[in-house]
C-alpha atoms as a printed R data frame, in Angstrom:
    type eleno elety resid chain resno      x       y      z
1   ATOM     1    CA   LEU     A     1 -0.076  -0.094  0.237
2   ATOM     2    CA   PHE     A     2  2.581   2.568  0.854
3   ATOM     3    CA   ASP     A     3  4.820   1.896 -2.204
4   ATOM     4    CA   ARG     A     4  1.854   2.505 -4.314
5   ATOM     5    CA   ILE     A     5  1.107   5.589 -2.126
6   ATOM     6    CA   THR     A     6  4.748   6.701 -2.774
7   ATOM     7    CA   GLU     A     7  4.359   6.176 -6.629
8   ATOM     8    CA   VAL     A     8  1.202   8.354 -6.468
9   ATOM     9    CA   ALA     A     9  2.553  11.128 -4.540
10  ATOM    10    CA   LEU     A    10  5.799  11.767 -5.643
11  ATOM    11    CA   PRO     A    11  4.498  13.575 -8.956
12  ATOM    12    CA   ARG     A    12  1.984  15.364 -6.857
13  ATOM    13    CA   ILE     A    13  4.090  16.663 -4.101
14  ATOM    14    CA   HIS     A    14  3.693  20.413 -4.960
15  ATOM    15    CA   ASN     A    15 -0.008  19.697 -4.156
16  ATOM    16    CA   PHE     A    16  0.655  18.750 -0.618
17  ATOM    17    CA   ASN     A    17 -0.010  21.568  1.880
18  ATOM    18    CA   HIS     A    18  2.030  21.719  5.145
19  ATOM    19    CA   GLN     A    19 -0.547  19.870  6.979
20  ATOM    20    CA   GLY     A    20 -0.641  16.947  4.368
21  ATOM    21    CA   ILE     A    21  3.446  16.759  4.364
22  ATOM    22    CA   THR     A    22  3.590  16.340  8.187
23  ATOM    23    CA   ASN     A    23  0.974  13.811  8.279
24  ATOM    24    CA   THR     A    24  2.383  11.681  5.522
25  ATOM    25    CA   LEU     A    25  5.678  11.846  6.912
26  ATOM    26    CA   TRP     A    26  4.368  10.806 10.514
27  ATOM    27    CA   ALA     A    27  2.273   8.053  8.953
28  ATOM    28    CA   TYR     A    28  5.497   6.407  7.180
29  ATOM    29    CA   ALA     A    29  7.621   6.610 10.281
30  ATOM    30    CA   THR     A    30  4.815   5.441 12.441
31  ATOM    31    CA   LEU     A    31  4.591   2.038 10.422
32  ATOM    32    CA   ASN     A    32  8.678   2.101  9.887
33  ATOM    33    CA   HIS     A    33  8.116   2.256  6.087
34  ATOM    34    CA   SER     A    34 11.381   3.577  4.727
35  ATOM    35    CA   SER     A    35 10.959   5.835  1.379
36  ATOM    36    CA   PRO     A    36 14.206   7.564  0.752
37  ATOM    37    CA   LEU     A    37 13.222   9.638 -2.674
38  ATOM    38    CA   LEU     A    38  9.664  10.346 -1.150
39  ATOM    39    CA   PHE     A    39 11.353  12.000  2.046
40  ATOM    40    CA   ASN     A    40 13.904  13.640  0.019
41  ATOM    41    CA   LYS     A    41 11.205  15.256 -1.950
42  ATOM    42    CA   PHE     A    42  9.234  16.183  1.381
43  ATOM    43    CA   ALA     A    43 12.377  17.824  2.756
44  ATOM    44    CA   GLU     A    44 12.457  20.268 -0.417
45  ATOM    45    CA   ALA     A    45  8.666  20.848  0.086
46  ATOM    46    CA   ALA     A    46  8.876  21.196  3.741
47  ATOM    47    CA   LEU     A    47 11.656  24.107  3.341
48  ATOM    48    CA   LEU     A    48  9.259  26.122  1.214
49  ATOM    49    CA   HIS     A    49  6.475  25.805  3.951
50  ATOM    50    CA   ILE     A    50  9.043  26.218  7.074
51  ATOM    51    CA   HIS     A    51  6.745  29.242  8.453
52  ATOM    52    CA   LYS     A    52  3.588  27.458  7.909
53  ATOM    53    CA   PHE     A    53  4.164  24.691 10.520
54  ATOM    54    CA   ASN     A    54  2.978  24.369 13.924
55  ATOM    55    CA   SER     A    55  5.387  23.442 16.819
56  ATOM    56    CA   GLN     A    56  3.689  19.791 16.868
57  ATOM    57    CA   ASP     A    57  4.370  19.818 13.056
58  ATOM    58    CA   ILE     A    58  7.967  20.370 13.619
59  ATOM    59    CA   ALA     A    59  8.526  18.082 16.182
60  ATOM    60    CA   ASN     A    60  6.605  15.338 14.140
61  ATOM    61    CA   ILE     A    61  8.524  16.076 11.078
62  ATOM    62    CA   VAL     A    62 12.006  15.861 12.708
63  ATOM    63    CA   TRP     A    63 10.806  12.737 14.716
64  ATOM    64    CA   ALA     A    64  9.753  11.106 11.692
65  ATOM    65    CA   PHE     A    65 13.208  11.500  9.709
66  ATOM    66    CA   ALA     A    66 14.995  10.729 12.757
67  ATOM    67    CA   THR     A    67 12.812   7.389 13.375
68  ATOM    68    CA   LEU     A    68 13.313   6.216  9.697
69  ATOM    69    CA   HIS     A    69 17.287   7.318 10.006
70  ATOM    70    CA   HIS     A    70 16.856   9.605  6.938
71  ATOM    71    CA   SER     A    71 19.245  12.231  7.163
72  ATOM    72    CA   SER     A    72 18.575  15.825  5.818
73  ATOM    73    CA   PRO     A    73 21.025  18.445  6.769
74  ATOM    74    CA   ARG     A    74 19.557  21.349  5.120
75  ATOM    75    CA   LEU     A    75 15.988  20.748  6.476
76  ATOM    76    CA   PHE     A    76 17.545  20.167  9.832
77  ATOM    77    CA   ASN     A    77 19.709  23.221  9.511
78  ATOM    78    CA   ARG     A    78 16.462  25.529  8.402
79  ATOM    79    CA   ILE     A    79 14.399  23.789 11.171
80  ATOM    80    CA   ALA     A    80 17.259  24.535 13.914
81  ATOM    81    CA   GLN     A    81 17.338  28.413 12.893
82  ATOM    82    CA   VAL     A    82 13.455  28.516 13.176
83  ATOM    83    CA   THR     A    83 12.915  26.427 16.210
84  ATOM    84    CA   GLN     A    84 15.310  28.261 18.386
85  ATOM    85    CA   HIS     A    85 13.198  31.401 18.409
86  ATOM    86    CA   ARG     A    86  9.755  29.497 18.886
87  ATOM    87    CA   LEU     A    87 10.632  26.922 21.633
88  ATOM    88    CA   HIS     A    88  8.199  28.540 23.786
89  ATOM    89    CA   GLU     A    89  5.466  27.244 21.485
90  ATOM    90    CA   PHE     A    90  6.344  23.429 22.110
91  ATOM    91    CA   GLU     A    91  5.044  21.112 24.320
92  ATOM    92    CA   PRO     A    92  7.801  19.428 26.474
93  ATOM    93    CA   GLN     A    93  7.198  16.016 24.638
94  ATOM    94    CA   GLY     A    94  7.746  18.165 21.338
95  ATOM    95    CA   ILE     A    95 11.264  19.712 23.040
96  ATOM    96    CA   SER     A    96 12.181  16.272 23.833
97  ATOM    97    CA   ASN     A    97 11.511  14.556 20.292
98  ATOM    98    CA   THR     A    98 13.255  17.516 18.872
99  ATOM    99    CA   ALA     A    99 16.521  16.881 20.780
100 ATOM   100    CA   TRP     A   100 16.177  13.241 20.221
101 ATOM   101    CA   ALA     A   101 15.680  13.626 16.502
102 ATOM   102    CA   PHE     A   102 18.747  16.014 16.085
103 ATOM   103    CA   ALA     A   103 20.738  13.594 18.173
104 ATOM   104    CA   THR     A   104 19.706  10.366 16.722
105 ATOM   105    CA   LEU     A   105 20.769  11.777 13.089
106 ATOM   106    CA   CYS     A   106 23.910  13.171 14.787
107 ATOM   107    CA   HIS     A   107 23.056  16.696 13.601
108 ATOM   108    CA   PRO     A   108 24.749  19.012 16.098
109 ATOM   109    CA   SER     A   109 23.109  22.391 16.694
110 ATOM   110    CA   PRO     A   110 24.618  24.280 19.477
111 ATOM   111    CA   PRO     A   111 22.409  27.205 19.213
112 ATOM   112    CA   LEU     A   112 19.318  25.245 19.076
113 ATOM   113    CA   PHE     A   113 20.432  22.964 22.176
114 ATOM   114    CA   GLY     A   114 21.414  26.077 24.240
115 ATOM   115    CA   LYS     A   115 17.938  27.508 23.526
116 ATOM   116    CA   ILE     A   116 16.505  23.891 24.473
117 ATOM   117    CA   ALA     A   117 18.125  23.763 27.690
118 ATOM   118    CA   GLU     A   118 16.958  27.231 28.769
119 ATOM   119    CA   SER     A   119 13.304  26.066 27.776
120 ATOM   120    CA   ALA     A   120 13.571  22.603 29.465
121 ATOM   121    CA   LEU     A   121 15.092  23.991 32.681
122 ATOM   122    CA   SER     A   122 11.845  26.477 33.042
123 ATOM   123    CA   ARG     A   123  9.563  23.596 32.476
124 ATOM   124    CA   LEU     A   124 11.026  20.341 34.027
125 ATOM   125    CA   HIS     A   125  8.159  19.782 36.339
126 ATOM   126    CA   ASP     A   126  5.997  19.174 33.197
127 ATOM   127    CA   PHE     A   127  8.319  16.558 31.428
128 ATOM   128    CA   ASN     A   128  7.483  12.916 31.954
129 ATOM   129    CA   SER     A   129 10.106  10.227 32.526
130 ATOM   130    CA   GLN     A   130 10.429   9.524 29.169
131 ATOM   131    CA   ALA     A   131 11.167  13.114 27.972
132 ATOM   132    CA   ILE     A   132 13.544  13.896 30.618
133 ATOM   133    CA   ALA     A   133 15.416  10.729 29.706
134 ATOM   134    CA   ASN     A   134 15.558  11.298 25.822
135 ATOM   135    CA   THR     A   135 16.178  15.183 26.412
136 ATOM   136    CA   ILE     A   136 19.560  14.594 28.532
137 ATOM   137    CA   TRP     A   137 20.505  11.526 26.247
138 ATOM   138    CA   ALA     A   138 20.284  13.838 23.130
139 ATOM   139    CA   PHE     A   139 22.458  16.155 24.899
140 ATOM   140    CA   ALA     A   140 25.174  13.497 25.754
141 ATOM   141    CA   THR     A   141 24.973  11.809 22.510
142 ATOM   142    CA   LEU     A   142 25.828  15.127 20.711
143 ATOM   143    CA   ASP     A   143 28.429  16.168 23.436
144 ATOM   144    CA   CYS     A   144 26.695  19.391 24.275
145 ATOM   145    CA   PRO     A   145 27.669  20.587 27.913
146 ATOM   146    CA   SER     A   146 24.846  21.817 29.706
147 ATOM   147    CA   PRO     A   147 25.661  21.685 33.163
148 ATOM   148    CA   GLU     A   148 22.648  23.681 34.628
149 ATOM   149    CA   LEU     A   149 20.133  21.277 32.546
150 ATOM   150    CA   PHE     A   150 22.016  18.029 34.140
151 ATOM   151    CA   HIS     A   151 21.886  19.604 37.699
152 ATOM   152    CA   GLY     A   152 18.218  20.672 37.194
153 ATOM   153    CA   VAL     A   153 17.451  17.059 35.539
154 ATOM   154    CA   ALA     A   154 18.973  15.433 38.838
155 ATOM   155    CA   GLU     A   155 16.908  17.636 41.139
156 ATOM   156    CA   ILE     A   156 13.706  16.822 39.451
157 ATOM   157    CA   ALA     A   157 14.187  13.043 38.350
158 ATOM   158    CA   LEU     A   158 15.796  11.971 41.559
159 ATOM   159    CA   PRO     A   159 12.348  11.744 43.482
160 ATOM   160    CA   ARG     A   160 10.782  10.117 40.148
161 ATOM   161    CA   LEU     A   161 13.252   7.625 39.149
162 ATOM   162    CA   ASP     A   162 10.843   4.747 40.672
163 ATOM   163    CA   LYS     A   163  8.515   5.666 37.547
164 ATOM   164    CA   PHE     A   164 11.199   5.331 35.006
165 ATOM   165    CA   ASN     A   165 11.174   2.138 32.960
166 ATOM   166    CA   SER     A   166 14.494   0.236 32.240
167 ATOM   167    CA   ARG     A   167 15.235   2.026 29.124
168 ATOM   168    CA   GLU     A   168 14.769   5.250 30.821
169 ATOM   169    CA   ILE     A   169 16.976   4.314 33.904
170 ATOM   170    CA   SER     A   170 19.842   3.095 31.480
171 ATOM   171    CA   ASN     A   171 19.755   6.168 28.986
172 ATOM   172    CA   THR     A   172 19.775   8.376 32.167
173 ATOM   173    CA   ALA     A   173 22.635   6.737 33.660
174 ATOM   174    CA   TRP     A   174 24.352   6.575 30.550
175 ATOM   175    CA   ALA     A   175 23.890  10.379 29.587
176 ATOM   176    CA   TYR     A   176 25.344  11.299 32.842
177 ATOM   177    CA   ALA     A   177 28.229   9.375 32.741
178 ATOM   178    CA   SER     A   178 28.821  10.379 29.126
179 ATOM   179    CA   ALA     A   179 28.532  13.946 29.973
180 ATOM   180    CA   GLY     A   180 30.808  13.576 32.810
181 ATOM   181    CA   HIS     A   181 28.512  14.935 35.086
182 ATOM   182    CA   PRO     A   182 28.209  12.339 37.580
183 ATOM   183    CA   SER     A   183 25.306  12.693 40.194
184 ATOM   184    CA   HIS     A   184 25.897  10.487 43.418
185 ATOM   185    CA   GLN     A   185 22.436  10.862 44.811
186 ATOM   186    CA   ALA     A   186 21.328   9.736 41.465
187 ATOM   187    CA   PHE     A   187 23.572   6.937 40.727
188 ATOM   188    CA   ASP     A   188 22.818   5.754 44.355
189 ATOM   189    CA   LYS     A   189 19.144   5.597 43.623
190 ATOM   190    CA   ILE     A   190 19.835   4.050 40.070
191 ATOM   191    CA   GLY     A   191 21.973   1.401 41.643
192 ATOM   192    CA   ASP     A   192 19.052   0.523 44.139
193 ATOM   193    CA   ILE     A   193 16.727   0.453 41.121
194 ATOM   194    CA   SER     A   194 18.686  -1.559 38.954
195 ATOM   195    CA   VAL     A   195 19.165  -4.116 41.791
196 ATOM   196    CA   ARG     A   196 15.023  -4.231 42.185
197 ATOM   197    CA   GLN     A   197 14.330  -4.238 38.563
198 ATOM   198    CA   ILE     A   198 17.099  -5.842 36.460
199 ATOM   199    CA   GLN     A   199 14.801  -8.924 35.309
200 ATOM   200    CA   GLU     A   200 13.130  -5.913 33.372
201 ATOM   201    CA   PHE     A   201 16.261  -4.670 31.853
202 ATOM   202    CA   ASN     A   202 17.380  -6.082 28.204
203 ATOM   203    CA   SER     A   203 20.931  -6.776 27.331
204 ATOM   204    CA   GLN     A   204 21.816  -3.281 26.014
205 ATOM   205    CA   GLU     A   205 20.314  -1.765 29.179
206 ATOM   206    CA   ILE     A   206 22.403  -3.993 31.467
207 ATOM   207    CA   ALA     A   207 25.389  -3.317 29.812
208 ATOM   208    CA   LYS     A   208 24.834   0.562 29.375
209 ATOM   209    CA   THR     A   209 24.125   0.591 33.102
210 ATOM   210    CA   ALA     A   210 27.181  -1.380 34.092
211 ATOM   211    CA   TRP     A   211 29.330   1.133 31.808
212 ATOM   212    CA   ALA     A   212 27.800   3.907 33.333
213 ATOM   213    CA   CYS     A   213 28.309   3.091 36.999
214 ATOM   214    CA   ALA     A   214 31.683   2.152 36.402
215 ATOM   215    CA   THR     A   215 32.441   5.248 34.257
216 ATOM   216    CA   VAL     A   216 31.365   7.420 37.194
217 ATOM   217    CA   GLY     A   217 33.166   5.311 39.819
218 ATOM   218    CA   HIS     A   218 29.979   4.229 41.489
219 ATOM   219    CA   PRO     A   219 31.348   2.718 45.152
220 ATOM   220    CA   SER     A   220 28.771   0.021 45.894
221 ATOM   221    CA   SER     A   221 29.117  -3.511 44.568
222 ATOM   222    CA   LYS     A   222 25.479  -4.524 44.645
223 ATOM   223    CA   PRO     A   223 24.450  -3.440 40.942
224 ATOM   224    CA   PHE     A   224 27.523  -5.501 39.680
225 ATOM   225    CA   ASP     A   225 26.807  -8.260 41.883
226 ATOM   226    CA   THR     A   226 23.157  -8.339 40.464
227 ATOM   227    CA   ILE     A   227 24.190  -7.597 37.013
228 ATOM   228    CA   THR     A   228 26.556 -10.731 37.132
229 ATOM   229    CA   GLU     A   229 23.671 -13.154 38.562
230 ATOM   230    CA   VAL     A   230 21.269 -11.870 35.617
231 ATOM   231    CA   ALA     A   231 23.763 -11.466 32.739
232 ATOM   232    CA   LEU     A   232 25.332 -14.790 32.734
233 ATOM   233    CA   PRO     A   233 22.603 -17.060 31.830
234 ATOM   234    CA   ARG     A   234 21.747 -14.486 29.099
235 ATOM   235    CA   LEU     A   235 25.011 -13.915 27.626
236 ATOM   236    CA   LEU     A   236 23.856 -14.887 23.897
237 ATOM   237    CA   GLU     A   237 21.485 -11.929 24.171
238 ATOM   238    CA   PHE     A   238 24.428  -9.695 24.355
239 ATOM   239    CA   SER     A   239 26.032  -8.077 21.129
240 ATOM   240    CA   CYS     A   240 29.648  -7.368 20.729
241 ATOM   241    CA   ARG     A   241 29.454  -3.684 21.956
242 ATOM   242    CA   ASP     A   242 27.398  -5.110 25.047
243 ATOM   243    CA   ILE     A   243 29.888  -7.677 25.972
244 ATOM   244    CA   THR     A   244 32.809  -5.288 25.535
245 ATOM   245    CA   ASN     A   245 31.136  -2.383 27.461
246 ATOM   246    CA   MET     A   246 30.288  -4.808 30.501
247 ATOM   247    CA   LEU     A   247 33.917  -6.505 30.324
248 ATOM   248    CA   TRP     A   248 35.458  -2.753 30.261
249 ATOM   249    CA   ALA     A   249 33.166  -1.901 33.258
250 ATOM   250    CA   TYR     A   250 33.939  -4.790 35.188
251 ATOM   251    CA   ALA     A   251 37.649  -4.546 34.670
252 ATOM   252    CA   VAL     A   252 37.315  -0.592 35.818
253 ATOM   253    CA   SER     A   253 35.292  -1.137 38.993
254 ATOM   254    CA   ASN     A   254 37.136  -4.291 40.214
255 ATOM   255    CA   PHE     A   255 34.708  -5.844 42.549
256 ATOM   256    CA   PRO     A   256 34.609  -9.591 43.736
257 ATOM   257    CA   SER     A   257 31.527 -10.268 41.746
258 ATOM   258    CA   ASN     A   258 33.807  -8.596 38.602
259 ATOM   259    CA   VAL     A   259 35.893 -11.750 38.784
260 ATOM   260    CA   GLU     A   260 33.320 -14.176 38.457
261 ATOM   261    CA   PHE     A   261 31.835 -12.592 35.327
262 ATOM   262    CA   GLY     A   262 35.087 -11.393 33.297
263 ATOM   263    CA   CYS     A   263 36.763 -14.874 33.942
264 ATOM   264    CA   ASN     A   264 33.895 -17.012 33.093
265 ATOM   265    CA   SER     A   265 34.370 -19.856 30.537
266 ATOM   266    CA   THR     A   266 31.196 -18.818 28.615
267 ATOM   267    CA   VAL     A   267 32.337 -15.270 28.477
268 ATOM   268    CA   VAL     A   268 35.577 -16.187 27.283
269 ATOM   269    CA   ASN     A   269 34.158 -18.266 24.841
270 ATOM   270    CA   ILE     A   270 32.000 -16.051 23.576
271 ATOM   271    CA   VAL     A   271 34.712 -13.453 22.919
272 ATOM   272    CA   ILE     A   272 36.509 -15.749 21.178
273 ATOM   273    CA   SER     A   273 34.025 -17.032 18.732
274 ATOM   274    CA   ARG     A   274 33.230 -13.493 17.972
275 ATOM   275    CA   PHE     A   275 36.459 -12.016 17.849
276 ATOM   276    CA   ASP     A   276 36.590 -11.232 14.076
277 ATOM   277    CA   ASN     A   277 33.306  -9.087 14.609
278 ATOM   278    CA   PHE     A   278 34.850  -6.578 17.421
279 ATOM   279    CA   ASP     A   279 35.973  -3.185 16.011
280 ATOM   280    CA   ASN     A   280 39.261  -1.279 17.240
281 ATOM   281    CA   ARG     A   281 37.334   0.125 19.993
282 ATOM   282    CA   HIS     A   282 36.014  -2.968 21.099
283 ATOM   283    CA   LEU     A   283 39.302  -4.362 20.890
284 ATOM   284    CA   GLY     A   284 40.877  -1.726 23.027
285 ATOM   285    CA   GLN     A   285 38.195  -2.446 25.829
286 ATOM   286    CA   LEU     A   286 39.140  -6.121 25.391
287 ATOM   287    CA   HIS     A   287 42.624  -5.484 25.792
288 ATOM   288    CA   GLN     A   288 42.166  -3.736 29.235
289 ATOM   289    CA   TRP     A   289 39.721  -6.409 30.024
290 ATOM   290    CA   ASN     A   290 42.550  -8.784 29.432
291 ATOM   291    CA   LEU     A   291 45.278  -7.111 31.424
292 ATOM   292    CA   TRP     A   292 43.164  -6.956 34.418
């Protein structure tokens, strides 16, 4: 059906108004149906309608491009220029989705993210757990420092961490560790929650949490003890990246349970069997584990 819609829509792009552009892009992304040629044409059309889009339209457009991993630098540059002056019109979810989209497509825009930080700080109480986690993940992914935002989020998010799901917890932990902005109170609570809820974490979330705790030098062994217990029977679920992040984290933190994981014969055999699949960064982490 969508292939047929694409075939019909391409010659008629000029007939789409701003709402038609937004709705079509949103529909394709929602159903995860990639159509590079159509998205390229809609990007050109969107540039012509840029001042007609409302805040929800803009958030939906960038979300659609990011969801289908379709880069459009010219469109995103223009949206960044327009959006930084209109963030007061955006709902918290729209702010979060915009930041997430730019980060997902690795499209930095320091002026826009500076304004996003200002806008988010003034309305953090209105951000839900997903919006909080996605926003700081975006800042960390694009290496966009904002100490005030991270400090504000720590104050707002700390009492609400129990309401975060496993993905939001792991992304929040990863963002703080990656941004070099450790919040010891937050990591104490993240550690406690991961101990209680670790069965809900998938392999990537387990590895992210372990990596983050090790990176900030979290002093408690409890998260690592629990992760060891849960991860060992599920090792085949872990990607090469997950495994190397885990092994690096265990080598750096050096708790007793880490030896149980790092020297486990199954772990060693998986590393050997997948050795050709590790990239240079992974091999560097494995070297550090081997030295440990």
